[in-house]
PDB file of C-alpha atoms in Angstrom:
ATOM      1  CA  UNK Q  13      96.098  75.947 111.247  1.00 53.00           C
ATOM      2  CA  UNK Q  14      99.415  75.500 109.269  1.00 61.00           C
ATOM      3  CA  UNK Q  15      97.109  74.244 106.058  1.00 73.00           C
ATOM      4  CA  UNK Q  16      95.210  78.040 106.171  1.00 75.00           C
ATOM      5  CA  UNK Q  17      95.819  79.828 103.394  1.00 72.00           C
ATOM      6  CA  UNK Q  18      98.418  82.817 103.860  1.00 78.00           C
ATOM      7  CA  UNK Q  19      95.672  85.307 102.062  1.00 75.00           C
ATOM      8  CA  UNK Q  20      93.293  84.009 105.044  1.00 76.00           C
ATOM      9  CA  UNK Q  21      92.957  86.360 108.260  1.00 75.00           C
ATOM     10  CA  UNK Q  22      94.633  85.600 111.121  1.00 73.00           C
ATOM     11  CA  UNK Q  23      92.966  83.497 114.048  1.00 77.00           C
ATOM     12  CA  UNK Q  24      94.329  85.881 117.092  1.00 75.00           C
ATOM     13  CA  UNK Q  25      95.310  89.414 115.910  1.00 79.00           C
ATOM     14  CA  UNK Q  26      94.538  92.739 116.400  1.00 84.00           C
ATOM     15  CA  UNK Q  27      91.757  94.745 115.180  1.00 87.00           C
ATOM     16  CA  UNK Q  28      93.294  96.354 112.525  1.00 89.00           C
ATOM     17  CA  UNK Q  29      95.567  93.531 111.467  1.00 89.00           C
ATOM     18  CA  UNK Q  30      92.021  92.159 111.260  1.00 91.00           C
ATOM     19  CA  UNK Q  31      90.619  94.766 109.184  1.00 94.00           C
ATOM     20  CA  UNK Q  32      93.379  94.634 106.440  1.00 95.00           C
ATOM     21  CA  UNK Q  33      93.207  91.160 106.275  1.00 92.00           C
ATOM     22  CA  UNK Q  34      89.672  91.194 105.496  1.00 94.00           C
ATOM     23  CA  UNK Q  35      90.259  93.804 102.561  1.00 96.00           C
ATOM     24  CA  UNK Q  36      92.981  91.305 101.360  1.00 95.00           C
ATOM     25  CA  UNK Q  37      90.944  88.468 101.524  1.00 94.00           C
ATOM     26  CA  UNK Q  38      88.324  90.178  99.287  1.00 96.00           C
ATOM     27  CA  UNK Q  39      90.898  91.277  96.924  1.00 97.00           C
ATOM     28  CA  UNK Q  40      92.384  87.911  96.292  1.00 95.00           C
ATOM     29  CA  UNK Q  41      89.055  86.235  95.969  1.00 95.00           C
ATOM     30  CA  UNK Q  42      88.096  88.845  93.761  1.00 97.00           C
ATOM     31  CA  UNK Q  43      91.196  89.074  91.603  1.00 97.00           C
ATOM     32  CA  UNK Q  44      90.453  84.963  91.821  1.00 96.00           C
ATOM     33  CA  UNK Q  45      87.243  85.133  90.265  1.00 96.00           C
ATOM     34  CA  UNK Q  46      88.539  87.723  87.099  1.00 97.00           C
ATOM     35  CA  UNK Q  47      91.591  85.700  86.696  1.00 97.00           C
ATOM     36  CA  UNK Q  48      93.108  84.193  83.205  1.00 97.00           C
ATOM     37  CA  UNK Q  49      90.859  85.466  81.239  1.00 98.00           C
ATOM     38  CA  UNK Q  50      90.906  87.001  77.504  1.00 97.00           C
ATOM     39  CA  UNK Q  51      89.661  90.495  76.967  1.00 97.00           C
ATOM     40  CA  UNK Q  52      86.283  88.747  75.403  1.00 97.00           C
ATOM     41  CA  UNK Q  53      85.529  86.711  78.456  1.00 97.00           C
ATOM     42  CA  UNK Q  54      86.753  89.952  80.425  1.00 98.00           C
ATOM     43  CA  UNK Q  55      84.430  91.799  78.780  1.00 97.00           C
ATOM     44  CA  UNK Q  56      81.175  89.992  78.660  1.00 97.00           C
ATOM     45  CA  UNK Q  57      77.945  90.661  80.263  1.00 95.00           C
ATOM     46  CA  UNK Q  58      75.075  89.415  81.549  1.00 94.00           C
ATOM     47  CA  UNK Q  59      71.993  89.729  79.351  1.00 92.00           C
ATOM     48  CA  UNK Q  60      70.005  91.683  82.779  1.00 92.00           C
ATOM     49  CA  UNK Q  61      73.571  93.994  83.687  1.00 93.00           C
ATOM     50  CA  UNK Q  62      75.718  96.114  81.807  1.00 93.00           C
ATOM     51  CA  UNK Q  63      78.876  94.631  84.646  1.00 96.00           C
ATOM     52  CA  UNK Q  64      81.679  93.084  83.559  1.00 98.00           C
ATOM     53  CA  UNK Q  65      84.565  91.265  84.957  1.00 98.00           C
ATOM     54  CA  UNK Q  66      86.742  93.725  83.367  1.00 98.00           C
ATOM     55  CA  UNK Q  67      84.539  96.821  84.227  1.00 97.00           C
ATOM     56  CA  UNK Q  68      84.906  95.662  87.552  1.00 98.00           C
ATOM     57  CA  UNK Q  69      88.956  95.390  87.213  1.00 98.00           C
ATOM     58  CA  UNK Q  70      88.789  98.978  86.063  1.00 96.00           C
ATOM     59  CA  UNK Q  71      86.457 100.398  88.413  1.00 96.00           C
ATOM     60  CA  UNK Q  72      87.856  98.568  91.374  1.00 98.00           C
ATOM     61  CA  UNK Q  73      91.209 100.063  90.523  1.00 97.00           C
ATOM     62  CA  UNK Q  74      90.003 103.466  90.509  1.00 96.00           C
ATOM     63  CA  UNK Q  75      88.290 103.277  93.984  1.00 97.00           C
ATOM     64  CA  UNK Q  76      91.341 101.893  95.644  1.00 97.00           C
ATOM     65  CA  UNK Q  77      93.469 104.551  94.193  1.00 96.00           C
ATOM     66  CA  UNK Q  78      90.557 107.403  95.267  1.00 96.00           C
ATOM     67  CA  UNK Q  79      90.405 105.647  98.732  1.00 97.00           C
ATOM     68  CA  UNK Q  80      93.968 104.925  99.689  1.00 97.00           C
ATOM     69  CA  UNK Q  81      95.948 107.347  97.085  1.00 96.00           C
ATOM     70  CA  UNK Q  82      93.175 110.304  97.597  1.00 96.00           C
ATOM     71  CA  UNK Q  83      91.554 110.109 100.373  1.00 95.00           C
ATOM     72  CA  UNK Q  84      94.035 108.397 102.772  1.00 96.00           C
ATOM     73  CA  UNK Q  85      97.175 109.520 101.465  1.00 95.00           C
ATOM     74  CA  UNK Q  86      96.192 113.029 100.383  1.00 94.00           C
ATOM     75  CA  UNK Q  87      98.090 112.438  96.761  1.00 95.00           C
ATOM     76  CA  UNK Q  88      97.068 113.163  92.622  1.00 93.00           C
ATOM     77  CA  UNK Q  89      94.428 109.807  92.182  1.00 93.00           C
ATOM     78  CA  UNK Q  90      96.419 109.234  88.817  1.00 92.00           C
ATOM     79  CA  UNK Q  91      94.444 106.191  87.863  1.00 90.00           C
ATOM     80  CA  UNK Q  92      91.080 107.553  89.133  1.00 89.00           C
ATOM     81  CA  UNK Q  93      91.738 110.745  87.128  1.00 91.00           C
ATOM     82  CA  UNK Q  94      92.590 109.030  83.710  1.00 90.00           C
ATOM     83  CA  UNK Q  95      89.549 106.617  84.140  1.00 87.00           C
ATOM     84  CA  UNK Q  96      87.204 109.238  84.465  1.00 86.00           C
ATOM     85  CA  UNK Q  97      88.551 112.004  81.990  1.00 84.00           C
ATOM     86  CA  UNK Q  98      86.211 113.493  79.881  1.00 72.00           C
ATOM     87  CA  UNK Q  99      82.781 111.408  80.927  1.00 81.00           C
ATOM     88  CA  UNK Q 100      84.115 108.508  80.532  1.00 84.00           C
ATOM     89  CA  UNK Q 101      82.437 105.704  82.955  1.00 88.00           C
ATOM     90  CA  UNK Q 102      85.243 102.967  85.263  1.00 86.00           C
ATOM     91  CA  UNK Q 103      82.743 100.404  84.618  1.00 92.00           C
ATOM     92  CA  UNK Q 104      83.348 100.788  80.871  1.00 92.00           C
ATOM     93  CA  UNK Q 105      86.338  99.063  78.623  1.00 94.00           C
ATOM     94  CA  UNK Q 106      87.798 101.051  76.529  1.00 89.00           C
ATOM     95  CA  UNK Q 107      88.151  98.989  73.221  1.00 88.00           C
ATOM     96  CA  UNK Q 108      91.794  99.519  72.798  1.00 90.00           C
ATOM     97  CA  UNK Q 109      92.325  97.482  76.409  1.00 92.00           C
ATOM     98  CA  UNK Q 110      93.731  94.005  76.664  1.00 97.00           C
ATOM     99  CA  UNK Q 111      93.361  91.361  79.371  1.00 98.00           C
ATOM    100  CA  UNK Q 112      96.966  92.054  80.294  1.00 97.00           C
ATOM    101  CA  UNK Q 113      96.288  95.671  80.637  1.00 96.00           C
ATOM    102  CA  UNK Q 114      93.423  95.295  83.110  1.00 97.00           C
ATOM    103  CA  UNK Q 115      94.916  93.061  84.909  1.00 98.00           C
ATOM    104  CA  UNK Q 116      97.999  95.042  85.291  1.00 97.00           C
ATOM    105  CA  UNK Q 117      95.820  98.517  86.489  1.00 96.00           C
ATOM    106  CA  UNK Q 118      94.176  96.500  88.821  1.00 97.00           C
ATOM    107  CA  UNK Q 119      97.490  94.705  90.511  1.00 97.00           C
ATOM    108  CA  UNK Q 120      99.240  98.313  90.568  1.00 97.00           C
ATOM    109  CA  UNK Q 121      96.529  99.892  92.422  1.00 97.00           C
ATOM    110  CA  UNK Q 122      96.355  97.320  94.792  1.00 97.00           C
ATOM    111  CA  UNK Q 123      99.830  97.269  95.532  1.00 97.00           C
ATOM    112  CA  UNK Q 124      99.894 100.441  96.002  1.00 97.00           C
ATOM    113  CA  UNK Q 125      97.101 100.576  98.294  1.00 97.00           C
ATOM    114  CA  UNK Q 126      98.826  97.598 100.313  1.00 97.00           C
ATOM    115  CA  UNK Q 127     101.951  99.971 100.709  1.00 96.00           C
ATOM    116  CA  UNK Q 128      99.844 103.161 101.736  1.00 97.00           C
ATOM    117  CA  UNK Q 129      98.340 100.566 104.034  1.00 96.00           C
ATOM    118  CA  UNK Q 130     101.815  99.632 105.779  1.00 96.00           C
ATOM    119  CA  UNK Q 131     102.328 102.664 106.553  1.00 96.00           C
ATOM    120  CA  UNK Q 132      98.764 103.358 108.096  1.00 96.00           C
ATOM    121  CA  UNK Q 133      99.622 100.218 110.481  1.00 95.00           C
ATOM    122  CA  UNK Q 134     102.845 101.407 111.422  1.00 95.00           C
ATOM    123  CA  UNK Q 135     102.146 104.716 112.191  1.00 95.00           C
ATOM    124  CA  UNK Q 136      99.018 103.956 114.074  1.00 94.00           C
ATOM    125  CA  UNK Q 137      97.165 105.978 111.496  1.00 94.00           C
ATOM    126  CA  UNK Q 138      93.749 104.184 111.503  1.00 94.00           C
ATOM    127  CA  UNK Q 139      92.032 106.453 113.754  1.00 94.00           C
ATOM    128  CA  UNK Q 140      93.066 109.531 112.113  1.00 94.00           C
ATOM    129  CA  UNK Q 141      90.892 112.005 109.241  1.00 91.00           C
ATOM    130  CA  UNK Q 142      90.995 111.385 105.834  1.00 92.00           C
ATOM    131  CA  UNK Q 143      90.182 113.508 103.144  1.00 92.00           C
ATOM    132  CA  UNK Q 144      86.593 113.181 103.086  1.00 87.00           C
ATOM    133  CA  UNK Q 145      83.856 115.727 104.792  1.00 86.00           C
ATOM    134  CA  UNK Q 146      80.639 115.921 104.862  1.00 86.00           C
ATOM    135  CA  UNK Q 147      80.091 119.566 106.120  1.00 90.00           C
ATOM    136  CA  UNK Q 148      83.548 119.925 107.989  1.00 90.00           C
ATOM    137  CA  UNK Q 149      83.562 116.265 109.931  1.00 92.00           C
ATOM    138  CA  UNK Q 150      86.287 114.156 108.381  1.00 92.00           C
ATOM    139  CA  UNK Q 151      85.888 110.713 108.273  1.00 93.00           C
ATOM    140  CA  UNK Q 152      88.341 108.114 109.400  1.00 95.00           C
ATOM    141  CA  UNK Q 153      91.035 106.252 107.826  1.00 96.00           C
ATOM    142  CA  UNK Q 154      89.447 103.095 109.628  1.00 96.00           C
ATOM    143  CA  UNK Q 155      85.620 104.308 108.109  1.00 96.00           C
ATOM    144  CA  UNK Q 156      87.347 104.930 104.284  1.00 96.00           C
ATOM    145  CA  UNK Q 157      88.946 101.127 104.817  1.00 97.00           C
ATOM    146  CA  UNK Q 158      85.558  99.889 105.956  1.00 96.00           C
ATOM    147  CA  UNK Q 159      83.699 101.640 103.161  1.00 96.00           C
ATOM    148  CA  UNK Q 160      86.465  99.363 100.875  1.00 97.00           C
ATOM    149  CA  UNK Q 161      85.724  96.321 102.522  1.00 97.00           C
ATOM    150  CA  UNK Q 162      81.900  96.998 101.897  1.00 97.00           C
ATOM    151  CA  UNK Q 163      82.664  97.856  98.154  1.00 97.00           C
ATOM    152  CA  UNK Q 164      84.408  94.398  97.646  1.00 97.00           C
ATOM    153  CA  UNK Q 165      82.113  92.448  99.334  1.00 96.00           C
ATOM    154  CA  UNK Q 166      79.577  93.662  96.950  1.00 96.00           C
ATOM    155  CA  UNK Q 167      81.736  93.680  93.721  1.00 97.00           C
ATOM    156  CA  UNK Q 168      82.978  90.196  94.833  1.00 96.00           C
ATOM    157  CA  UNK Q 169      79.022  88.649  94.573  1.00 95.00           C
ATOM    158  CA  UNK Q 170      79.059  90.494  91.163  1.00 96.00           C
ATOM    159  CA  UNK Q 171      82.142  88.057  90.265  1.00 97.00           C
ATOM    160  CA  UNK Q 172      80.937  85.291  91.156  1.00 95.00           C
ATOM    161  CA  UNK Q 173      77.553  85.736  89.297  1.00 95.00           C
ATOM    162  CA  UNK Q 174      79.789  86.854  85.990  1.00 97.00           C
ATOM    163  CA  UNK Q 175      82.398  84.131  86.325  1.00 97.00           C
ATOM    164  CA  UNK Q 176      79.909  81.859  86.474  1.00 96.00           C
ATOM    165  CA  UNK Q 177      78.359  82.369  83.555  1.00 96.00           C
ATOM    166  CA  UNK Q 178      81.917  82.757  81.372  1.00 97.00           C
ATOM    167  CA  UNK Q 179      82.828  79.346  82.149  1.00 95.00           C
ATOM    168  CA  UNK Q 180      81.538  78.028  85.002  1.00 94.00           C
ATOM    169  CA  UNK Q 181      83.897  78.405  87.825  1.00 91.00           C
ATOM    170  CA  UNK Q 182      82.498  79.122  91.238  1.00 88.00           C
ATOM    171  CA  UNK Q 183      83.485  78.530  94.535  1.00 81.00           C
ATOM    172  CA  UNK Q 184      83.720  81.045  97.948  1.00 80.00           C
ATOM    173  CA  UNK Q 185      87.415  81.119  98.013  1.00 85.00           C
ATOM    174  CA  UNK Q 186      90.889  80.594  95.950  1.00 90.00           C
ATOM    175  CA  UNK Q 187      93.074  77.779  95.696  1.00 88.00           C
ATOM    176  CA  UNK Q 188      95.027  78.107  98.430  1.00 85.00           C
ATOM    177  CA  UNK Q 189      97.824  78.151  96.269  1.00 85.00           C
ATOM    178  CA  UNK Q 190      96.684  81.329  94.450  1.00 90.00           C
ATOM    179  CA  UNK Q 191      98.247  84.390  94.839  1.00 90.00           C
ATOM    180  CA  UNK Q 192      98.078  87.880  93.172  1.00 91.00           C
ATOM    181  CA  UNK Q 193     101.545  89.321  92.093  1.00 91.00           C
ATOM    182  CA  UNK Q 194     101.474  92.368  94.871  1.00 90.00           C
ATOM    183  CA  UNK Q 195     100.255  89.494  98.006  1.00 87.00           C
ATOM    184  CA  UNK Q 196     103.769  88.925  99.628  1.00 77.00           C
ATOM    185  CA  UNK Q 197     102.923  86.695 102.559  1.00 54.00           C
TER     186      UNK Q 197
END
């Protein structure tokens, strides 16, 4: 067990350290499979999809920020707002963006998702309403995180398929020596 990974959930925990650890998981294989890339390879495509790797850095970063920032912590989605002004589509780069500059959305949003999530554990806050209704019933903080865990578990396959095709890696997880700027162990 002391050769696991530190991004890897825990053996014996509780349900909602459980939960987050899963999201985490997902993030850092996902963040794995976009990693150290230029802003061509970041922006390439399939010949069948208009996805990219950087599309997906863009649009994950705006669903994050709408789920924890909006929806859980009931605060202005900044990066969700800015990547949808005017029309403009999440799964689209800009052509004034850089690798450094996806990368660096996507790490802030996901830090500051991880913080909005400390506080959710230690205020016993999973089992409380969000933001979102559907005719007057609120959903859960613990459905919102779900919903997460079911984006990234989709996005993640689109990775893999993308990476793939840039250059060839593949692989189900990380290093275990790989980790994100906002993981702290």
């Amino acid at each position: 067990m002391d050769d696991f990974p530190v991004w890897e959930p825990p053996v014996f925990a509780s349900e909602e350290l459980h939960l987050f650890a899963m999201l985490d998981r997902l993030r850092v294989t996902f963040r794995y499979k976009a990693d150290g890339l230029q802003i061509t390879q970041l922006t390439a495509q399939l010949p069948s999809s208009a996805l990219s790797l950087g599309g997906l850095l863009q649009h994950l970063a705006a669903v994050e920020d709408e789920k924890f920032t909006y929806l859980i912590a009931q605060k202005r989605p900044e990066v969700l707002l800015e990547l949808t002004a005017q029309g403009h589509d999440p799964f689209a780069v800009d052509s004034s963006q850089t690798a450094e500059n996806l990368y660096e959305l996507y790490d802030q949003a996901v830090a500051n998702s991880r913080m909005i999530t400390q506080q959710i554990l230690e205020n016993n806050l999973l089992d409380t309403e969000s933001a979102l209704d559907f005719d007057g019933q609120f959903l859960s903080v613990r459905r919102i995180v779900c919903d997460l865990i079911e984006e990234y578990g989709r996005h993640t396959g689109h990775a893999d398929l993308l990476r793939e095709a840039i250059d060839g890696r593949v692989g189900e997880d990380p290093p275990q020596d790989f980790l994100p700027s906002w993981f702290d162990a």
